[in-house]
Amino acid sequence: MVTALLIWLGTMIFSFVLGTYLCMRIEKSGVKRWGATGKIFKYK
Amino acid sequence: MMYIIVLAFYLLFTIWSSVKSLKNTESISDFTTGGHRMGLLLGIGTTTATWVSVASVLGVPGYLYSSGVAAIIGWVAGWCLGGALIPLVAYKIRRPETPVRTFPEFIHLRYEPYKQNSPLRMIVGILMTIGYFLLVHIQVVGFGIVFETITGIDYKIAIFAFLIFLLFTSIGGFWSVAATDTLNTVLIVIGVVLGSGAVLAATGGLQNIVDTLSTTTAPTIAGGPPLEQGILLSPLGTFSLSALISIFISNSLGSPASPHWVTRMLAPKNIKVAILQIMGTIGVLLFIMGPLIILGLGAKALLPSLPAGKTTDYIVPLIIQDYAPPLVGAMTLVALCAAAVSTANSMLLTAGTTLYYDVYLGIFSKKVSDKDFNKRLRLIIFVLGFLAVISAIKPPWFLAMGFVYVYGGFGAAFFLAVFLGLYWKRMNAAGAYAGILIGSVGYVVSKAMGASNPFLIAAGISLIGVILAVYTTKKPPIEAYEPYFEEKVSKSTDRVLSSVINRSEGA
């Protein structure tokens, strides 16, 4: 049971890491149309 | 009685939000993707509700009941990994200043931008219509099972009642779907949390559930073969390793390439909102999947074997009926219905839009006004919904496994066309034809031949086909890939984009 739950947890962590990385890439691009606001999790 | 009262309130809200949304629907973009202006909270609401289908609320607890914790790996973790990959699609597909409105339109622009009518777009449209029709069918079956078990109303009458919910939430277009979905998410969370609380109270707590699972040998269906002791807590459960890998891969790699998720990434205001929407959804899903795991595993402690003649899809309604207080039972019933409605309406909208916008208008090369478009699309949605209900009178599949088949098929057909199209400039039309045709045919053939992992076989041979096709044919024109790789596109690309996107407008 622990193995199954850990695999689920692992996929969730992967999701947040990948999402954060992509948000960072958007900020680095500076393109407002893509959602760049100056702060990584801030959106308009 | 309590069930009927709560459900009546739910129906009234559905009708009200649908009628309200009808007034907001003006253009083709409004109807299909909400005009590319959806905010974060509504986005999380509609994404969560679409994600949580009857395959989740009935099928997953059913597999937890019969196969043990392996279902967490196959479905819950599989879908979560699939969700984690969806932002990779959003990151690219929302780059153009004027985004596409449907998945086949993306295929058209990316692979055949100079063709006014793209054959590949139509092939994709036909495959999608078949796949989404099957997924709507699964939701209808799930609703029928819940309604019949808890209210005692005949299954066949229940599925026709479902048609009312389905039509009201679909004919208003994207905003109607999104508005009802957000309420559905709240209802699903409340319902499954209350339902799992009732199961925990009835079993005496989580430790008792684990103790039962570690010792039980009770067969899944009364009179069936006994289970091996402890198998329900082992990572593989009753699956073979290759079967579990197949389920996990179909759910994880099939999801991000599934056209309705690609289309969902076109609705938010911008790329960042789309990415945050998926991250938020995965957070909310913790509060839905967690209780569902308790429901499925706890059911084994409360009802060791299902009565003969019932499938595992019936386990949640049976447990709720027997062990939850009436109000809790009613809320859980509404949650299960909400899961079916919210997934079915999105998929019906996708199927209808594809059939009319991408296939019909492509074949007959017609231009239509926004008003005519919306009117005819509603008619197609009505016909598809009606056919889905008729087809559900005698259901052939287990719910969760039905999703695996369709997601596996979508993944095999579209994964390479989507991801290579977005991340590899050299990917061209020949590669896309090879990937989609070899992938879809390969999946159906290997499934029909009884292969244990049809997705991997189909994806493997289609990858070889794609590479051969790409390197033996010309490079794609810059107009095909530029919008997904550059911030600003050339004038020629801009002209091509406008020509394809506006091909059906302006009557």
XYZ file of C-alpha atoms in Angstrom:
551
model
C 0.000 0.000 0.000
C 2.846 2.338 0.877
C 4.458 1.692 -2.524
C 1.246 2.596 -4.352
C 0.775 5.788 -2.331
C 4.421 6.785 -2.833
C 4.095 6.382 -6.616
C 1.026 8.641 -6.531
C 2.870 11.174 -4.362
C 5.827 11.035 -6.755
C 3.624 11.905 -9.747
C 2.133 14.834 -7.816
C 5.577 16.183 -6.908
C 6.681 15.776 -10.527
C 3.646 17.766 -11.618
C 4.431 20.695 -9.325
C 8.131 20.694 -10.230
C 7.403 20.635 -13.980
C 4.679 23.299 -13.682
C 6.995 25.564 -11.677
C 9.789 25.097 -14.210
C 7.486 26.032 -17.087
C 6.243 29.118 -15.210
C 9.904 30.098 -14.721
C 10.500 29.729 -18.457
C 7.536 32.022 -19.150
C 8.932 34.634 -16.753
C 12.347 34.328 -18.387
C 10.790 34.928 -21.818
C 9.209 38.167 -20.553
C 6.350 37.776 -23.047
C 3.230 39.288 -21.463
C 0.903 37.526 -23.896
C 2.149 34.196 -22.546
C 1.527 35.277 -18.946
C 4.810 36.856 -17.796
C 4.059 39.182 -14.865
C 7.392 39.552 -13.089
C 6.569 36.988 -10.407
C 6.613 33.261 -10.952
C 3.145 32.341 -9.603
C 1.434 35.675 -10.225
C -0.986 35.698 -13.115
C -3.223 38.191 -14.895
C -37.261 11.020 -0.840
C -34.223 12.931 0.357
C -32.324 11.713 -2.724
C -34.987 13.053 -5.067
C -35.162 16.478 -3.323
C -31.393 17.018 -3.441
C -31.259 15.859 -7.046
C -34.130 18.185 -7.997
C -32.164 21.171 -6.616
C -29.178 20.061 -8.635
C -31.262 19.828 -11.805
C -32.703 23.321 -11.228
C -29.237 24.811 -10.862
C -28.105 23.037 -14.016
C -31.003 24.502 -16.004
C -30.485 27.999 -14.568
C -26.741 28.106 -15.314
C -27.314 26.733 -18.784
C -29.950 29.312 -19.695
C -27.687 32.066 -18.312
C -24.749 30.829 -20.372
C -26.817 30.745 -23.542
C -26.936 34.557 -23.390
C -23.127 34.796 -23.181
C -22.484 32.637 -26.241
C -21.997 34.764 -29.299
C -19.120 33.578 -31.453
C -17.700 30.239 -32.580
C -14.741 30.793 -30.238
C -17.149 31.464 -27.331
C -18.901 28.172 -27.988
C -15.818 26.006 -28.398
C -13.153 27.430 -26.076
C -14.869 30.230 -24.169
C -13.159 32.838 -26.344
C -9.694 32.006 -24.868
C -10.416 34.145 -21.793
C -11.045 31.739 -18.913
C -9.637 32.662 -15.479
C -7.840 30.439 -12.994
C -10.602 29.522 -10.525
C -13.185 28.638 -13.147
C -10.411 26.781 -14.965
C -9.593 24.652 -11.933
C -13.309 23.995 -11.393
C -14.019 22.843 -14.912
C -10.765 20.884 -15.275
C -11.327 19.002 -12.019
C -14.927 18.171 -12.858
C -14.023 16.976 -16.349
C -11.184 14.914 -14.933
C -13.372 13.202 -12.359
C -15.702 10.994 -14.343
C -17.715 7.906 -13.544
C -14.538 5.962 -14.337
C -13.049 7.720 -11.290
C -15.954 7.689 -8.857
C -17.354 4.252 -9.695
C -14.666 2.449 -11.706
C -11.635 3.182 -9.515
C -13.299 2.189 -6.204
C -14.542 -0.884 -8.104
C -11.002 -1.881 -9.062
C -9.712 -1.061 -5.573
C -12.385 -3.428 -4.276
C -11.525 -6.260 -6.662
C -7.792 -5.789 -7.304
C -6.535 -3.840 -4.287
C -4.121 -0.937 -4.016
C -2.674 -1.647 -7.462
C -5.574 0.442 -8.778
C -3.918 3.470 -7.129
C -0.870 2.926 -9.349
C -2.808 2.088 -12.523
C -5.450 4.781 -12.445
C -4.861 7.428 -9.745
C -1.088 7.775 -10.275
C -1.432 7.124 -14.020
C -3.915 9.964 -14.469
C -1.842 12.204 -12.189
C 1.270 11.686 -14.319
C -0.831 12.329 -17.413
C -2.037 15.567 -15.819
C 1.536 16.529 -15.000
C 2.406 16.315 -18.699
C -0.534 18.452 -19.901
C 1.293 21.777 -19.131
C 3.904 20.725 -21.702
C 1.121 20.964 -24.282
C -0.170 24.278 -22.896
C 3.342 25.754 -22.897
C 3.493 25.519 -26.682
C -0.027 25.399 -28.058
C -1.036 28.758 -26.521
C 1.914 30.671 -27.961
C 0.234 31.961 -31.142
C -1.431 35.362 -30.886
C -4.622 33.850 -32.319
C -4.874 30.348 -30.878
C -6.699 27.543 -32.659
C -10.184 26.582 -31.463
C -10.174 22.823 -31.779
C -7.687 19.983 -31.724
C -8.174 19.062 -35.412
C -7.652 22.728 -36.296
C -4.252 22.531 -34.574
C -3.425 19.423 -36.628
C -4.504 21.276 -39.797
C -2.343 24.335 -39.082
C 0.673 22.405 -37.883
C 0.781 19.866 -40.690
C -1.190 21.071 -43.694
C -1.275 24.866 -43.364
C -1.529 25.474 -47.107
C -4.518 23.207 -47.631
C -7.865 24.907 -47.280
C -9.433 21.514 -46.496
C -7.049 19.236 -44.666
C -7.642 15.467 -45.033
C -5.603 14.868 -41.890
C -7.884 17.209 -39.954
C -10.875 15.172 -41.060
C -9.250 11.842 -40.158
C -8.485 13.222 -36.696
C -12.040 14.555 -36.432
C -13.558 11.178 -37.247
C -11.294 9.315 -34.780
C -12.165 11.865 -32.098
C -15.898 11.646 -32.716
C -15.784 7.854 -32.273
C -13.632 8.068 -29.131
C -15.696 10.777 -27.452
C -18.946 9.106 -28.313
C -17.677 6.015 -26.444
C -16.621 8.148 -23.471
C -20.040 9.836 -23.299
C -21.597 6.374 -23.492
C -19.528 5.318 -20.439
C -20.779 8.311 -18.438
C -24.377 7.486 -19.321
C -23.884 3.904 -18.096
C -22.324 5.155 -14.853
C -25.183 7.543 -14.183
C -27.698 4.776 -14.847
C -25.974 2.419 -12.400
C -25.896 5.023 -9.604
C -29.441 6.188 -10.123
C -30.918 2.709 -10.354
C -29.083 1.356 -7.315
C -29.874 4.221 -4.985
C -33.330 5.334 -6.052
C -34.662 2.014 -7.304
C -35.764 3.699 -10.556
C -35.230 1.441 -13.557
C -31.811 1.785 -15.241
C -33.368 2.454 -18.648
C -35.491 5.318 -17.289
C -32.471 6.676 -15.396
C -30.311 6.939 -18.498
C -33.013 8.904 -20.302
C -33.182 11.247 -17.281
C -29.459 11.737 -17.753
C -30.146 13.041 -21.249
C -31.898 16.062 -19.685
C -28.812 16.985 -17.626
C -26.551 16.357 -20.543
C -28.414 18.472 -23.040
C -28.966 21.402 -20.707
C -25.283 21.599 -19.826
C -24.008 21.073 -23.371
C -26.209 23.273 -25.539
C -24.988 26.460 -23.844
C -21.491 25.718 -25.129
C -18.227 26.148 -23.275
C -19.367 28.666 -20.652
C -22.345 26.531 -19.692
C -20.069 23.511 -19.314
C -17.540 25.514 -17.285
C -20.154 27.062 -14.957
C -21.891 23.794 -14.109
C -18.526 22.033 -13.855
C -17.331 24.401 -11.157
C -20.396 23.694 -9.030
C -19.970 20.003 -9.815
C -16.413 20.079 -8.462
C -17.641 21.473 -5.145
C -20.422 18.863 -5.016
C -18.036 16.023 -5.885
C -15.591 17.015 -3.136
C -18.370 17.335 -0.524
C -20.047 14.113 -1.644
C -16.990 11.853 -1.681
C -15.631 13.285 1.584
C -18.985 12.649 3.293
C -19.240 9.203 1.687
C -15.744 8.204 2.796
C -16.534 9.528 6.292
C -19.564 7.233 6.409
C -17.419 4.279 5.320
C -14.731 5.071 7.907
C -17.387 5.276 10.622
C -18.956 1.988 9.531
C -15.640 0.106 9.341
C -14.231 1.520 12.586
C -11.327 3.358 10.916
C -8.469 2.990 8.480
C -6.570 0.411 10.549
C -9.547 -1.940 10.489
C -9.754 -1.592 6.709
C -6.041 -2.425 6.311
C -6.373 -5.389 8.717
C -9.296 -6.766 6.691
C -7.462 -6.340 3.381
C -4.406 -8.158 4.706
C -6.383 -11.235 5.737
C -9.451 -11.477 3.491
C -9.794 -14.210 0.895
C -13.443 -13.434 0.104
C -14.134 -13.631 -3.642
C -15.044 -10.404 -5.445
C -18.356 -11.847 -6.624
C -20.221 -14.297 -4.374
C -19.526 -17.841 -5.558
C -16.370 -16.828 -7.443
C -12.791 -18.019 -6.803
C -11.307 -16.906 -3.452
C -8.598 -14.239 -3.422
C -5.035 -14.959 -2.364
C -4.467 -13.714 1.185
C -2.784 -10.279 1.297
C -3.006 -9.763 -2.480
C -5.182 -6.660 -2.105
C -2.342 -4.809 -0.350
C 0.429 -5.849 -2.755
C 1.542 -3.277 -5.395
C 0.522 -5.548 -8.287
C -2.763 -6.692 -6.736
C -4.568 -9.137 -8.983
C -2.915 -7.695 -12.125
C 0.128 -9.093 -13.900
C 3.082 -6.689 -14.112
C 2.591 -6.109 -17.847
C -1.156 -5.498 -17.430
C -0.553 -2.914 -14.685
C 2.165 -1.193 -16.737
C -0.205 -1.135 -19.702
C -2.976 0.498 -17.653
C -0.545 3.018 -16.122
C 0.950 3.986 -19.482
C -2.410 4.200 -21.269
C -3.747 6.500 -18.554
C -0.608 8.619 -18.249
C 0.517 9.015 -21.854
C -2.986 8.860 -23.280
C -4.267 11.774 -21.180
C -2.014 14.645 -22.313
C -2.550 13.800 -25.986
C -6.303 13.370 -25.562
C -7.953 16.059 -27.681
C -10.267 17.328 -24.929
C -7.277 18.133 -22.711
C -5.484 19.817 -25.581
C -8.656 21.849 -26.230
C -8.903 22.717 -22.518
C -5.453 24.268 -22.740
C -6.814 26.646 -25.383
C -9.467 28.095 -23.069
C -7.403 29.899 -20.357
C -6.321 33.519 -20.785
C -2.676 32.639 -21.309
C -0.055 29.908 -20.919
C 0.662 30.599 -17.264
C -3.005 30.413 -16.271
C -3.239 27.087 -18.145
C -0.248 25.663 -16.260
C -1.457 26.922 -12.864
C -4.884 25.508 -13.678
C -3.433 22.000 -13.974
C -1.308 22.380 -10.831
C -4.370 23.581 -8.897
C -6.455 20.734 -10.251
C -3.927 18.131 -9.118
C -4.089 19.685 -5.635
C -7.909 19.546 -5.571
C -7.858 15.955 -6.822
C -6.108 14.922 -3.618
C -9.402 15.634 -1.820
C -11.347 13.532 -4.293
C -9.050 10.597 -4.992
C -8.158 10.162 -1.290
C -11.809 9.646 -0.248
C -12.398 7.417 -3.288
C -9.529 5.169 -2.185
C -11.122 4.908 1.273
C -14.505 4.134 -0.339
C -13.101 1.379 -2.557
C -10.902 -0.311 0.038
C -13.371 0.213 2.888
C -16.100 -1.430 0.836
C -14.190 -4.720 0.999
C -14.384 -4.602 4.786
C -18.119 -3.862 4.745
C -19.268 -6.088 1.891
C -16.711 -8.894 1.374
C -18.341 -10.158 -1.835
C -20.708 -8.562 -4.337
C -24.015 -10.319 -4.964
C -23.978 -12.465 -8.105
C -25.039 -10.520 -11.188
C -23.503 -7.204 -10.071
C -20.223 -5.819 -11.419
C -17.663 -3.969 -9.299
C -18.975 -0.697 -10.775
C -21.921 -1.116 -8.393
C -19.846 -1.209 -5.207
C -19.985 2.506 -4.289
C -23.746 2.940 -4.708
C -24.357 -0.328 -2.821
C -22.181 0.734 0.109
C -23.619 4.247 0.227
C -27.152 2.890 0.169
C -26.499 0.522 3.070
C -24.128 2.448 5.322
C -24.597 6.218 4.813
C -27.285 8.343 6.551
C -29.935 9.614 4.049
C -28.529 13.163 3.678
C -24.955 11.912 3.272
C -26.188 9.300 0.809
C -28.059 11.958 -1.155
C -25.003 14.222 -1.303
C -22.847 11.311 -2.452
C -25.446 10.416 -5.067
C -25.367 13.966 -6.385
C -21.540 13.839 -6.412
C -21.584 10.666 -8.493
C -24.145 12.151 -10.875
C -22.153 15.401 -11.046
C -19.058 13.434 -12.043
C -20.962 11.784 -14.871
C -22.643 15.012 -16.038
C -19.499 17.137 -15.908
C -17.380 14.734 -17.914
C -20.104 13.793 -20.369
C -20.995 17.398 -21.223
C -17.375 18.305 -22.014
C -16.975 15.238 -24.155
C -20.293 15.712 -25.891
C -19.302 19.301 -26.666
C -15.957 18.092 -28.026
C -17.575 15.333 -30.120
C -20.264 17.670 -31.501
C -17.838 20.485 -32.280
C -15.446 18.126 -34.024
C -18.136 16.433 -36.074
C -19.662 19.703 -37.252
C -16.796 22.205 -37.299
C -13.906 19.991 -38.350
C -15.522 17.190 -40.338
C -18.795 18.486 -41.835
C -17.650 22.026 -42.644
C -14.376 20.585 -43.931
C -16.062 18.174 -46.326
C -18.657 20.630 -47.597
C -16.405 23.729 -47.440
C -19.204 25.911 -46.160
C -19.012 29.284 -44.494
C -21.448 29.831 -41.638
C -22.433 32.745 -39.435
C -21.885 32.486 -35.669
C -25.643 32.217 -35.146
C -26.070 29.334 -37.593
C -22.974 27.637 -36.237
C -24.307 27.636 -32.676
C -27.779 26.509 -33.770
C -26.557 23.575 -35.852
C -23.972 22.537 -33.295
C -26.695 22.336 -30.637
C -28.706 20.070 -32.914
C -25.703 17.773 -33.450
C -25.053 17.686 -29.698
C -28.676 16.691 -29.120
C -28.474 13.862 -31.677
C -25.138 12.554 -30.313
C -26.433 12.698 -26.722
C -29.569 10.816 -27.699
C -27.551 8.132 -29.516
C -25.219 7.780 -26.516
C -28.218 7.079 -24.293
C -29.658 4.557 -26.747
C -26.276 2.790 -26.946
C -26.129 2.563 -23.143
C -29.279 0.467 -22.828
C -27.109 -2.662 -22.837
C -23.656 -1.596 -21.552
C -20.752 -3.815 -22.619
C -17.818 -2.495 -20.543
C -16.467 -2.009 -17.065
C -16.337 1.736 -16.633
C -12.704 2.293 -15.650
C -11.430 -0.180 -18.238
C -13.496 1.528 -20.951
C -11.586 4.731 -20.198
C -8.278 2.868 -20.417
C -9.169 1.573 -23.894
C -10.185 4.977 -25.247
C -7.318 6.885 -23.591
C -4.917 4.210 -24.842
C -6.310 4.630 -28.353
C -6.035 8.425 -28.195
C -2.478 8.174 -26.877
C -1.429 5.696 -29.579
C -2.975 7.832 -32.316
C -2.149 11.378 -31.209
C 0.778 11.385 -28.758
C 3.512 11.689 -31.376
C 1.558 14.101 -33.572
C 0.993 16.415 -30.583
C 4.335 16.292 -28.764
C 6.632 16.027 -31.774
C 4.559 18.678 -33.546
C 5.013 21.071 -30.644
C 8.644 20.334 -29.801
C 10.334 19.200 -33.053
C 10.510 21.612 -35.989
C 11.364 18.808 -38.428
C 8.078 16.950 -37.727
C 6.036 17.152 -40.933
C 2.733 16.062 -42.478
C 4.065 12.670 -43.615
C 5.201 11.981 -40.051
C 1.804 12.995 -38.691
C -0.081 10.747 -41.141
C 2.236 7.859 -40.245
C 1.924 8.465 -36.491
C -1.861 8.814 -36.448
C -2.714 6.024 -38.878
C -0.146 3.465 -37.697
C -0.814 4.347 -34.045
C -4.603 4.002 -34.232
C -4.651 0.899 -36.444
C -1.780 -0.669 -34.479
C -3.639 -0.129 -31.206
C -6.880 -1.673 -32.440
C -5.103 -4.647 -34.037
C -2.863 -5.398 -31.054
C -5.844 -5.039 -28.717
C -7.905 -7.397 -30.898
C -5.025 -9.909 -30.898
C -5.017 -9.872 -27.107
C -1.652 -8.138 -26.588
C -1.002 -7.342 -22.935
C 0.335 -3.856 -23.716
C -1.313 -2.619 -26.935
C -0.374 1.002 -26.257
C 3.361 0.321 -26.132
C 3.229 -1.863 -29.253
C 1.248 0.730 -31.219
C 3.374 3.646 -29.982
C 6.588 1.741 -30.778
C 5.700 0.884 -34.374
C 4.203 4.319 -35.012
C 7.417 5.969 -33.739
C 9.420 3.934 -36.276
C 6.899 4.909 -38.963
C 7.097 8.600 -38.002
C 10.915 8.691 -38.114
C 11.030 6.930 -41.496
C 8.320 9.196 -42.932
C 9.891 12.412 -41.627
C 13.401 11.700 -42.906
C 12.314 10.433 -46.314
C 10.151 13.471 -47.082
C 10.637 17.256 -47.284
C 11.045 19.518 -44.281
C 7.838 21.291 -43.254
C 7.342 24.922 -44.338
C 8.231 27.538 -41.717
C 4.542 28.543 -41.568
C 3.742 25.135 -40.067
C 5.904 25.324 -36.959
C 6.819 28.996 -36.479
C 3.789 29.895 -34.277
C 4.814 27.271 -31.695
C 8.491 28.196 -31.547
C 8.681 31.983 -31.961
C 7.113 34.895 -30.109
C 6.562 36.886 -33.292
C 5.719 35.203 -36.559
C 6.474 36.268 -40.141
C 3.800 37.901 -42.322
C 3.427 34.778 -44.442
C 2.735 32.678 -41.345
C 0.239 35.244 -40.134
C -1.590 35.082 -43.477
C -1.746 31.284 -43.391
C -2.993 31.269 -39.770
C -5.794 33.727 -40.543
C -6.803 31.873 -43.676
C -7.242 28.527 -41.872
C -8.804 29.892 -38.689
C -11.329 31.984 -40.611
C -12.090 29.376 -43.255
C -15.573 28.640 -41.893
C -16.580 32.142 -40.868
C -18.141 35.047 -42.621
C -21.340 33.887 -44.227
